[in-house]
XYZ file of C-alpha atoms in Angstrom:
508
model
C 11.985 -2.351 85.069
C 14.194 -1.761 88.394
C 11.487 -0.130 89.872
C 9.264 -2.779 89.075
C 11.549 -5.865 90.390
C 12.158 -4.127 93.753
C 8.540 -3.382 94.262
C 8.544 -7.427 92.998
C 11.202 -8.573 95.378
C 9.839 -6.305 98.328
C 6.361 -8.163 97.965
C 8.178 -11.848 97.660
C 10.237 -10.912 100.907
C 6.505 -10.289 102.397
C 4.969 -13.473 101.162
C 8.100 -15.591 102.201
C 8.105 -14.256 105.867
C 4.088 -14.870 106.418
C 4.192 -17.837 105.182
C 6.919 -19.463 107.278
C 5.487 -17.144 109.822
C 2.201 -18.258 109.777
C 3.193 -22.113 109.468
C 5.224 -21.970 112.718
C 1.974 -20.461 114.735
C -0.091 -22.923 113.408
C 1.806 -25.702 114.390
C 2.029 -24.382 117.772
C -1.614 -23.986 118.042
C -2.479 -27.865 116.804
C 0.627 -28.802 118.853
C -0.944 -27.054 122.285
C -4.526 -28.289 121.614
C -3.830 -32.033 121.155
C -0.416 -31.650 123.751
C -1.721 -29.140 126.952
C -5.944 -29.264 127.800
C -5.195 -25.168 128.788
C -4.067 -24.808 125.172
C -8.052 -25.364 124.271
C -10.060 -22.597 125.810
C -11.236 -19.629 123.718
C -9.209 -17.224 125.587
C -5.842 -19.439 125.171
C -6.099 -19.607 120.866
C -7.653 -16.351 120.228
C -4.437 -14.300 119.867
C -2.548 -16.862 117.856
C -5.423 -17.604 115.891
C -6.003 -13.526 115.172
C -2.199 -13.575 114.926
C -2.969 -16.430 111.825
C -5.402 -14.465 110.388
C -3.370 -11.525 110.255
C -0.321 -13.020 108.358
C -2.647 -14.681 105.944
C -4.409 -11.754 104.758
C -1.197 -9.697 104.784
C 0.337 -12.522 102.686
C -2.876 -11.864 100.380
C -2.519 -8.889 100.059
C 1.001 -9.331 99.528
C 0.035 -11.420 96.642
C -2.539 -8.824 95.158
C 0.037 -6.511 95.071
C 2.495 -7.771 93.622
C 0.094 -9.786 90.646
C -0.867 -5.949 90.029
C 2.644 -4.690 89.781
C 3.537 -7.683 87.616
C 0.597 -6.478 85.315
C 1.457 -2.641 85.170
C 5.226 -3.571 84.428
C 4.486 -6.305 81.537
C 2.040 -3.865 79.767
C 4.793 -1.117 79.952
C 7.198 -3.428 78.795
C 5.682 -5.136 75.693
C 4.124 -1.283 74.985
C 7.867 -0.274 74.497
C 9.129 -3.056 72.939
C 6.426 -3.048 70.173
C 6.931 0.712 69.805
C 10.594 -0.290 69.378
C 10.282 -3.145 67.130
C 7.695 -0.917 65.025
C 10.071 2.535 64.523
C 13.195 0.166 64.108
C 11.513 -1.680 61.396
C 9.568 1.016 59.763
C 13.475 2.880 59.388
C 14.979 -0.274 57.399
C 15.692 0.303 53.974
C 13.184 -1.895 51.689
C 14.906 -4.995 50.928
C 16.004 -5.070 54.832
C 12.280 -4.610 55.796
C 11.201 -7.136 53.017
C 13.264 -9.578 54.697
C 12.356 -9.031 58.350
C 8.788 -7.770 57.617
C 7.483 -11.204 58.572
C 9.154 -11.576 61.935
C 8.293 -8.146 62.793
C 4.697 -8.746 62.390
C 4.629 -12.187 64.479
C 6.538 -10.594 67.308
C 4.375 -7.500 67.813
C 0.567 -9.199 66.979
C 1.312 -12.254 69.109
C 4.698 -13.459 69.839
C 5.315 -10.328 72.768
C 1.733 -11.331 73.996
C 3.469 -14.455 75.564
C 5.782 -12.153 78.042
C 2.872 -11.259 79.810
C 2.767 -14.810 81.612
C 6.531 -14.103 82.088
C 6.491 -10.697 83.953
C 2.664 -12.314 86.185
C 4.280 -15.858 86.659
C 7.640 -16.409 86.108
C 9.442 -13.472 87.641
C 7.234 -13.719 90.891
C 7.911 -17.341 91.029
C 11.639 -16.690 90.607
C 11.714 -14.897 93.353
C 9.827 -16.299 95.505
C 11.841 -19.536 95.139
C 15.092 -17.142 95.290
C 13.682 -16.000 99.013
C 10.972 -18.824 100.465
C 12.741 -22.123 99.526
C 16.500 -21.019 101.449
C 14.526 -19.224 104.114
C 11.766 -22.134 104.610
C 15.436 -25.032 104.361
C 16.647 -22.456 107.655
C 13.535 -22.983 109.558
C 13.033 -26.260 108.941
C 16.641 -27.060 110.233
C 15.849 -24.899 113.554
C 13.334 -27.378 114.605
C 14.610 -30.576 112.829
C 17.460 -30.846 111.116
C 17.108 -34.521 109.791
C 14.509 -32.930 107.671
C 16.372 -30.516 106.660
C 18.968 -32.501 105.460
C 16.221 -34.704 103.376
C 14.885 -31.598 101.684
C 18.646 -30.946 100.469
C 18.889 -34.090 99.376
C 15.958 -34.187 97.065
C 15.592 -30.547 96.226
C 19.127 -29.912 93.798
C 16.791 -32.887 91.621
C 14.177 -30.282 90.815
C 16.846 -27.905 89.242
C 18.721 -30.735 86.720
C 15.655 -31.575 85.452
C 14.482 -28.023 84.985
C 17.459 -27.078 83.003
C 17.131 -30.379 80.843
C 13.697 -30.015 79.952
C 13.763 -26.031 79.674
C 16.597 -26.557 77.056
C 14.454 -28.520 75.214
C 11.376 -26.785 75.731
C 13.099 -23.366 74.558
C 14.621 -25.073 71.378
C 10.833 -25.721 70.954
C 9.901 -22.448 71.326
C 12.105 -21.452 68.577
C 11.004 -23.450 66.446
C 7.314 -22.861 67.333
C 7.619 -19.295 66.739
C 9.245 -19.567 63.245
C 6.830 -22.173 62.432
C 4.178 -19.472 63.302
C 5.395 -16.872 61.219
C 5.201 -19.410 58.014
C 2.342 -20.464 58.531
C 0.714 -16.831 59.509
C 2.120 -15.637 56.036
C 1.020 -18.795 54.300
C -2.668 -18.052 55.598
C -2.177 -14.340 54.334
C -1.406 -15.594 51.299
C -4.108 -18.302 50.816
C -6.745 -15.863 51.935
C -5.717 -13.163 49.650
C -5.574 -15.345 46.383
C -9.384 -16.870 47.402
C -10.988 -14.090 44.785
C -8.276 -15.779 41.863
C -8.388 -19.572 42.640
C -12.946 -18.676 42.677
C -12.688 -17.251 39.344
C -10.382 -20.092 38.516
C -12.562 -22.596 40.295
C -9.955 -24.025 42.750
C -11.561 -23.555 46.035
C -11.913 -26.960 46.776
C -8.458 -27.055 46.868
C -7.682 -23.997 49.043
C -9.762 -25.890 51.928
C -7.686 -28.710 51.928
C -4.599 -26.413 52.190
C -6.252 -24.628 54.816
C -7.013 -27.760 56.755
C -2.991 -28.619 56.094
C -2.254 -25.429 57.985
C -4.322 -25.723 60.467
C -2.917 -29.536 61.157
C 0.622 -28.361 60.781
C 0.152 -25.087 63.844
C -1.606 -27.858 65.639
C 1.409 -30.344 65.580
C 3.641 -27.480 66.444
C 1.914 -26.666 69.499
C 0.909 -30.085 70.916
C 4.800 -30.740 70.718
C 5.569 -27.898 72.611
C 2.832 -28.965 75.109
C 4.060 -32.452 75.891
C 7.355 -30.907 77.246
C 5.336 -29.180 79.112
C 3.231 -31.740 80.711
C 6.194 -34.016 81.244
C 7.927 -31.320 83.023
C 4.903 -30.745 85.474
C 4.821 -34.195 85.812
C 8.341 -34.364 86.828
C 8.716 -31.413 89.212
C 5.141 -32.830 90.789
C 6.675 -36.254 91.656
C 9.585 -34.791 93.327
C 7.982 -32.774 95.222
C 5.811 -35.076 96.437
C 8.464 -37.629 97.143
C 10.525 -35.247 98.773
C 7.093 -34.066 101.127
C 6.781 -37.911 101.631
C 10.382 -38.635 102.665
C 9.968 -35.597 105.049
C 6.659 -36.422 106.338
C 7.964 -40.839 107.510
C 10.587 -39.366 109.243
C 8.945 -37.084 111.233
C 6.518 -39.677 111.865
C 9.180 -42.318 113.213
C 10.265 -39.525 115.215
C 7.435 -38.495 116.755
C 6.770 -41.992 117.750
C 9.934 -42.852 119.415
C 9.427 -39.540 121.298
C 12.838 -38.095 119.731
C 10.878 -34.535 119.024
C 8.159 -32.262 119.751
C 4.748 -32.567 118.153
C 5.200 -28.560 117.392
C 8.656 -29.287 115.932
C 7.282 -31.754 113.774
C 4.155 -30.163 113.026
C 6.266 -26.866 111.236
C 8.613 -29.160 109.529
C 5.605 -30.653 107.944
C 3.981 -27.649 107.223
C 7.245 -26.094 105.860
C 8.483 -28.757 103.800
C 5.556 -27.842 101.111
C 6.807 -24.465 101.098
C 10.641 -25.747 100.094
C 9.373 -26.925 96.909
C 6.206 -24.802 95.982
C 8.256 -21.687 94.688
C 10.537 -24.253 92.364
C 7.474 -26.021 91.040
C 5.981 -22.754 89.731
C 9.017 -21.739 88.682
C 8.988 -24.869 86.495
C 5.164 -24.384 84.731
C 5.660 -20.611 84.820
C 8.854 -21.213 82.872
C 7.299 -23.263 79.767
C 4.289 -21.029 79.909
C 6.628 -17.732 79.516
C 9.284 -19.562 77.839
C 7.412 -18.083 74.490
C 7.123 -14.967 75.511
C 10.811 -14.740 76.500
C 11.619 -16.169 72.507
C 9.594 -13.345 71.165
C 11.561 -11.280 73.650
C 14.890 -12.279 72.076
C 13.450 -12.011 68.241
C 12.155 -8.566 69.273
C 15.754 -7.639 70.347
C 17.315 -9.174 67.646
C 15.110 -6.341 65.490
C 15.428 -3.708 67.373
C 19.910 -4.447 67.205
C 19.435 -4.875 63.096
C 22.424 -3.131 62.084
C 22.028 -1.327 58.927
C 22.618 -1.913 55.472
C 26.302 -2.092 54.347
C 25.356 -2.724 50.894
C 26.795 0.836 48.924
C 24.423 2.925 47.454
C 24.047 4.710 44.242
C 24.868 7.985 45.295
C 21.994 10.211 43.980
C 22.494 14.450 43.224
C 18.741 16.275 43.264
C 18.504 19.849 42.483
C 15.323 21.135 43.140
C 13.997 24.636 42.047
C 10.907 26.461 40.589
C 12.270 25.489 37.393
C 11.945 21.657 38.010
C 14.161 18.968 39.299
C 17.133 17.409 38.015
C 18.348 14.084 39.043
C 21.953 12.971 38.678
C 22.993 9.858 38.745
C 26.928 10.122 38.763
C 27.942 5.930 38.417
C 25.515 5.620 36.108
C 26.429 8.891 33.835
C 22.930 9.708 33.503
C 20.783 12.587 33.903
C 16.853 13.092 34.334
C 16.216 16.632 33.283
C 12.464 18.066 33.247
C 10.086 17.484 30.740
C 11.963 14.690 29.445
C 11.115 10.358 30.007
C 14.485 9.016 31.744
C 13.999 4.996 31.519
C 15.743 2.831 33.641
C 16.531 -0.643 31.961
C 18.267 -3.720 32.367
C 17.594 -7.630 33.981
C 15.684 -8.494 37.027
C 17.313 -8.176 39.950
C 20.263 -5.376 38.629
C 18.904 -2.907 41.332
C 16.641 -0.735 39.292
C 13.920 -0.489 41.494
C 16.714 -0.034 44.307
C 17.808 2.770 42.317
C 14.196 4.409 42.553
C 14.162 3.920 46.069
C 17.464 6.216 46.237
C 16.318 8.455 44.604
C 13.516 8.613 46.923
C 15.658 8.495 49.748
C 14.274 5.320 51.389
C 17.322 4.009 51.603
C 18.900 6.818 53.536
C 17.325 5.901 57.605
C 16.882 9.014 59.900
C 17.309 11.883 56.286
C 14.264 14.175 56.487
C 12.508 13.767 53.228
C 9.259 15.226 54.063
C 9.593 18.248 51.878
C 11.232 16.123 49.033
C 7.858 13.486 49.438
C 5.816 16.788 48.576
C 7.332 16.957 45.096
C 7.448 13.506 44.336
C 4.474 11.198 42.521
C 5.921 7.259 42.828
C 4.091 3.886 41.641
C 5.983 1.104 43.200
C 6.096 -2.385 40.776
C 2.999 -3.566 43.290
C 0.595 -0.277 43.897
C -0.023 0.126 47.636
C -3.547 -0.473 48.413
C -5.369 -0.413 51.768
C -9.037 -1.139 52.917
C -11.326 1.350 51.828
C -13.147 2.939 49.238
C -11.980 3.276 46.051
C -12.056 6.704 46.506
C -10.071 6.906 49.549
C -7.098 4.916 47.606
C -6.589 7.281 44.934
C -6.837 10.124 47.224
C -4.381 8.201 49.600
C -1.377 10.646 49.369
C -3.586 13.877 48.591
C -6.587 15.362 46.614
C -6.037 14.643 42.773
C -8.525 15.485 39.715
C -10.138 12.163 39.662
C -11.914 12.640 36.878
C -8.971 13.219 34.666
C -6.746 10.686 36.192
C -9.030 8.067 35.655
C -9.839 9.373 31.906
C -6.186 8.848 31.449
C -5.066 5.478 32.685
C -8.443 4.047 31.619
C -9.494 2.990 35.433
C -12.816 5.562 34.291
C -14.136 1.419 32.201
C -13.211 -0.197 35.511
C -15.009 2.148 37.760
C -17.964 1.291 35.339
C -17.988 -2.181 36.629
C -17.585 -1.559 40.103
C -21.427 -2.001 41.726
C -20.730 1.379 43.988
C -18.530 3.124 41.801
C -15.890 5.141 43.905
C -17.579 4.136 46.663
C -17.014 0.469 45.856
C -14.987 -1.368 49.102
C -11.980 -2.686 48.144
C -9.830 -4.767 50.817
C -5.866 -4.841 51.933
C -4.147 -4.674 49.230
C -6.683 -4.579 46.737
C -8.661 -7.747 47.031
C -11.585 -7.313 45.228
C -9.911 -6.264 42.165
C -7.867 -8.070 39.553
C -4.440 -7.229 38.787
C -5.067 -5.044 35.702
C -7.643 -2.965 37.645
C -5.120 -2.835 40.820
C -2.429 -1.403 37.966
C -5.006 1.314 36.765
C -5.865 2.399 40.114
C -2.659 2.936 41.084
C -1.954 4.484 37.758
C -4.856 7.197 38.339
C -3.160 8.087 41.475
C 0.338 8.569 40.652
C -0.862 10.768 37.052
C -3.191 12.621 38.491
C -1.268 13.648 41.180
C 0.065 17.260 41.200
C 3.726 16.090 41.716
C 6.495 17.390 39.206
C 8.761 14.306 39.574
C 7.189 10.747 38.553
C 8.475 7.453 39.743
C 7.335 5.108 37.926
C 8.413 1.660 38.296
C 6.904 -1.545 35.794
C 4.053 0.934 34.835
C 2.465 -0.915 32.668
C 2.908 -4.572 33.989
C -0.582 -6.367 33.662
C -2.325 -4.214 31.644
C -3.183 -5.198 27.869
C -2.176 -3.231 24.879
C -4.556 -0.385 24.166
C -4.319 0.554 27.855
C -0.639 0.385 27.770
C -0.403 2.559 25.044
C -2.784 5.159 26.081
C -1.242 5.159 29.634
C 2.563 5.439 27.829
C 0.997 8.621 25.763
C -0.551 9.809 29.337
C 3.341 9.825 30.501
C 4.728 11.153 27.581
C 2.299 14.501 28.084
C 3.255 14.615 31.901
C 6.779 15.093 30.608
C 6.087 17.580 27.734
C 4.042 19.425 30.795
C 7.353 19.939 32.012
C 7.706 17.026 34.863
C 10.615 15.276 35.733
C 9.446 11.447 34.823
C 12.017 8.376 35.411
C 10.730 4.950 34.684
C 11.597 1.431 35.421
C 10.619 -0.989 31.803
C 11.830 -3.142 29.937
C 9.169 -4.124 27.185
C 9.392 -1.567 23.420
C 7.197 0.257 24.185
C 8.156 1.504 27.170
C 11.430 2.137 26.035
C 10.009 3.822 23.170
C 8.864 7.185 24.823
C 11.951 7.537 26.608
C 14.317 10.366 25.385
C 17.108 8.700 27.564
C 17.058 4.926 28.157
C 20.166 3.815 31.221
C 21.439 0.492 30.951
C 21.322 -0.566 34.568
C 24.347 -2.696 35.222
C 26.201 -1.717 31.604
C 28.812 0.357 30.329
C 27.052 1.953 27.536
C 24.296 4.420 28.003
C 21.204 5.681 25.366
């Protein structure tokens, strides 16, 4: 970044000086061919007029340069910050990452997008008015000061309203990029239930909803546009006024014969130049002004502090024997080859407790080798695009065959037109809840793993399955696994030779 603004500042310090430089020469040129007939041979305006051409295409160049450097620093920039935002994230504990999962994924598919126009427009803009507009006020008072003193006059205007309407137009922003985030996961949402509300024969209704969405973004944005346009509008007729006031009294001057027509001529051709580096600051800043919120949201992540919620302090012992888990606040014990259930009400922190165990909640521990041992089945399976195949194979090779067999997914690959080949999407769209369950199911039992974590096993699946999965368990234990499970319903609780009361006193 420091690099990048001096390069910046080093090419605005170029543009400035051409362009006053090159609007002095060409007011002495028209001035000498309308004042002095020896001003009009070819000889006479060649050199100023190669001098001209000179300082405009080193201005362009100027320009080129620094629109390149602006481009090479805003892709480094939103490259970091969205590797940032992405490792910061990814470390949170679950229920932090639930929470801030949805601002995350605004900031980093769109939201940092927006700082592009800041770093290409508003930073070279910011300068430019930092270096052009003082150093353009100093010329123009060399040759006329009366100008000068009407530029000053109009040109503190330009900043007031700026800083009204950018305080506005930033609230906005705000609000614009929450707005988007709701309405992004709304979408999600909408789109991933389609499959449920066809079978239920509510699609009608989904298009309206999606038409509300669409209406709602579009309301957001056309707000954030009008403050916008009214701010272009304003910085336009200022600028133009103060041009104009500059402009009649040169004019009265030049006929009374109080100044030179060259004098005149560069206060003209200046006086553009006072206010052309504020007016972009002014559209740059609304068009960036998004970018810059995203900015602040994606610092705002990257700062999360961590949990301070205690955690259950969790005791593995791992050896070719099998694992042991202790759970010392809880007085409990999960041994190997026997079912430890966790029960208790929603919300008591059981599946918390499985993600101690885990050691999910622990940001920065290496777990790696601990992963290798470990089989879990969160209360929603995760599911990606793919092939069926490639899901249960997700987190390693697995007897398919015999996982399937087991959790009963072998009747639901039946269905499926291409078998394990069959395409399933994020998630698992394409399947129903039940068959999501199974799948998930397969993966975790027939996994090699000697610790299961299973959480809500057998949520959506009907009674035969349930019980044939719950005897699939039970032998994974008697094989001499380490198995602790998050239920609730009898039969869960039923294969369990140690049932915790999350939350209570008394222990099973």
């Amino acid at each position: 970044m420091r690099r990048f603004l001096v390069a910046t500042t080093g090419c605005g310090l170029v543009i400035s000086g051409c362009t006053i430089a090159s609007a002095v020469v060409l007011a002495h040129i028209v001035a000498g061919v309308i004042t002095d007939p020896a001003a009009r041979t070819l000889g006479a305006v060649s050199g100023p007029v190669a001098a001209l051409a000179g300082l405009w295409a080193l201005r362009t160049l100027a320009h080129w340069q620094q629109g390149r450097l602006a481009q090479r620093g805003a892709t480094a920039v939103i490259a970091d910050l969205n590797r940032k935002v992405l490792a910061t994230t990814a470390a949170l504990p679950p229920r932090q990452l639930a929470e801030r999962r949805d601002d995350a994924a605004v900031v980093v598919t769109r939201g940092l997008d927006g700082l592009r126009l800041y770093f290409t427009n508003y930073l070279p803009a910011l300068i430019l008015a930092a270096v052009l507009t003082p150093a353009a006020v100093a010329v123009i008072a060399v040759y006329d000061w009366r100008s000068a003193v009407t530029v000053l006059v109009v040109l503190p205007l330009i900043p007031v309203f700026m800083v009204l309407i950018g305080l506005a137009t930033a609230e906005r922003s705000a609000a614009a990029l929450k707005s988007m985030g709701t309405l992004q996961s709304r979408m999600l949402d909408l789109v991933a239930g389609l499959p449920t509300l066809r079978a239920l024969r509510r699609v009608g209704g989904s298009a309206d909803r999606a038409a509300e969405l669409g209406a709602a973004h579009r309301r957001s944005t056309m707000s954030t546009l009008r403050i916008a346009f009214l701010s272009s509008f304003v910085m336009e007729l200022l600028a133009t006024l103060g041009v104009a006031l500059v402009a009649v009294g040169v004019g009265l001057r030049l006929l009374n014969g109080n100044m030179t027509l060259a004098a005149g001529l560069t206060a003209l051709l200046l006086a553009p130049e006072v206010f052309w580096p504020l007016r972009r600051v002014g559209v740059a800043f609304h068009a960036a002004q998004d970018g810059k919120t995203a900015a602040d949201k994606a610092f705002a992540l990257i700062d999360t502090p961590p949990d301070p919620t205690p955690r259950t302090p969790v005791t593995i012992t791992e050896s070719p024997a099998g694992v042991v888990i202790e759970l010392p606040t809880l007085n409990a014990v999960a041994e190997p080859g026997r079912v430890t259930v966790l029960a208790g009400p929603n919300g008591i922190g059981k599946s918390t407790l499985l993600h101690d165990i885990l050691g999910l909640t622990e940001p920065g521990a290496d777990r790696q080798r601990w992963w290798r041992r470990v089989a879990w089945l969160p209360h929603r399976p995760m599911l990606v695009f793919g092939t069926v195949r490639q899901n249960l194979e997700l987190f390693g090779p697995l007897d398919i065959e015999s996982a399937c067999r087991a959790t009963c997914f072998d009747e639901v690959l039946a269905e499926l037109p291409d078998g394990l080949d069959t395409v399933i999407g994020q998630g698992g769209v394409g399947l129903s809840l039940g068959q999501r369950q199974r799948l998930g199911l397969a993966r975790a039992l027939g996994s090699p793993a000697d610790v299961l974590l299973l959480d809500e096993p057998t949520a959506h699946l009907d009674a035969a399955t349930e019980a044939k999965v719950l005897r699939a368990i039970r032998d994974r234990a008697d094989a001499g696994a380490t198995v602790v499970v998050v239920g609730h319903r009898d039969p869960v609780l039923a294969i369990g030779d140690r049932v915790v009361r999350v939350g209570s006193p008394a222990h099973v």
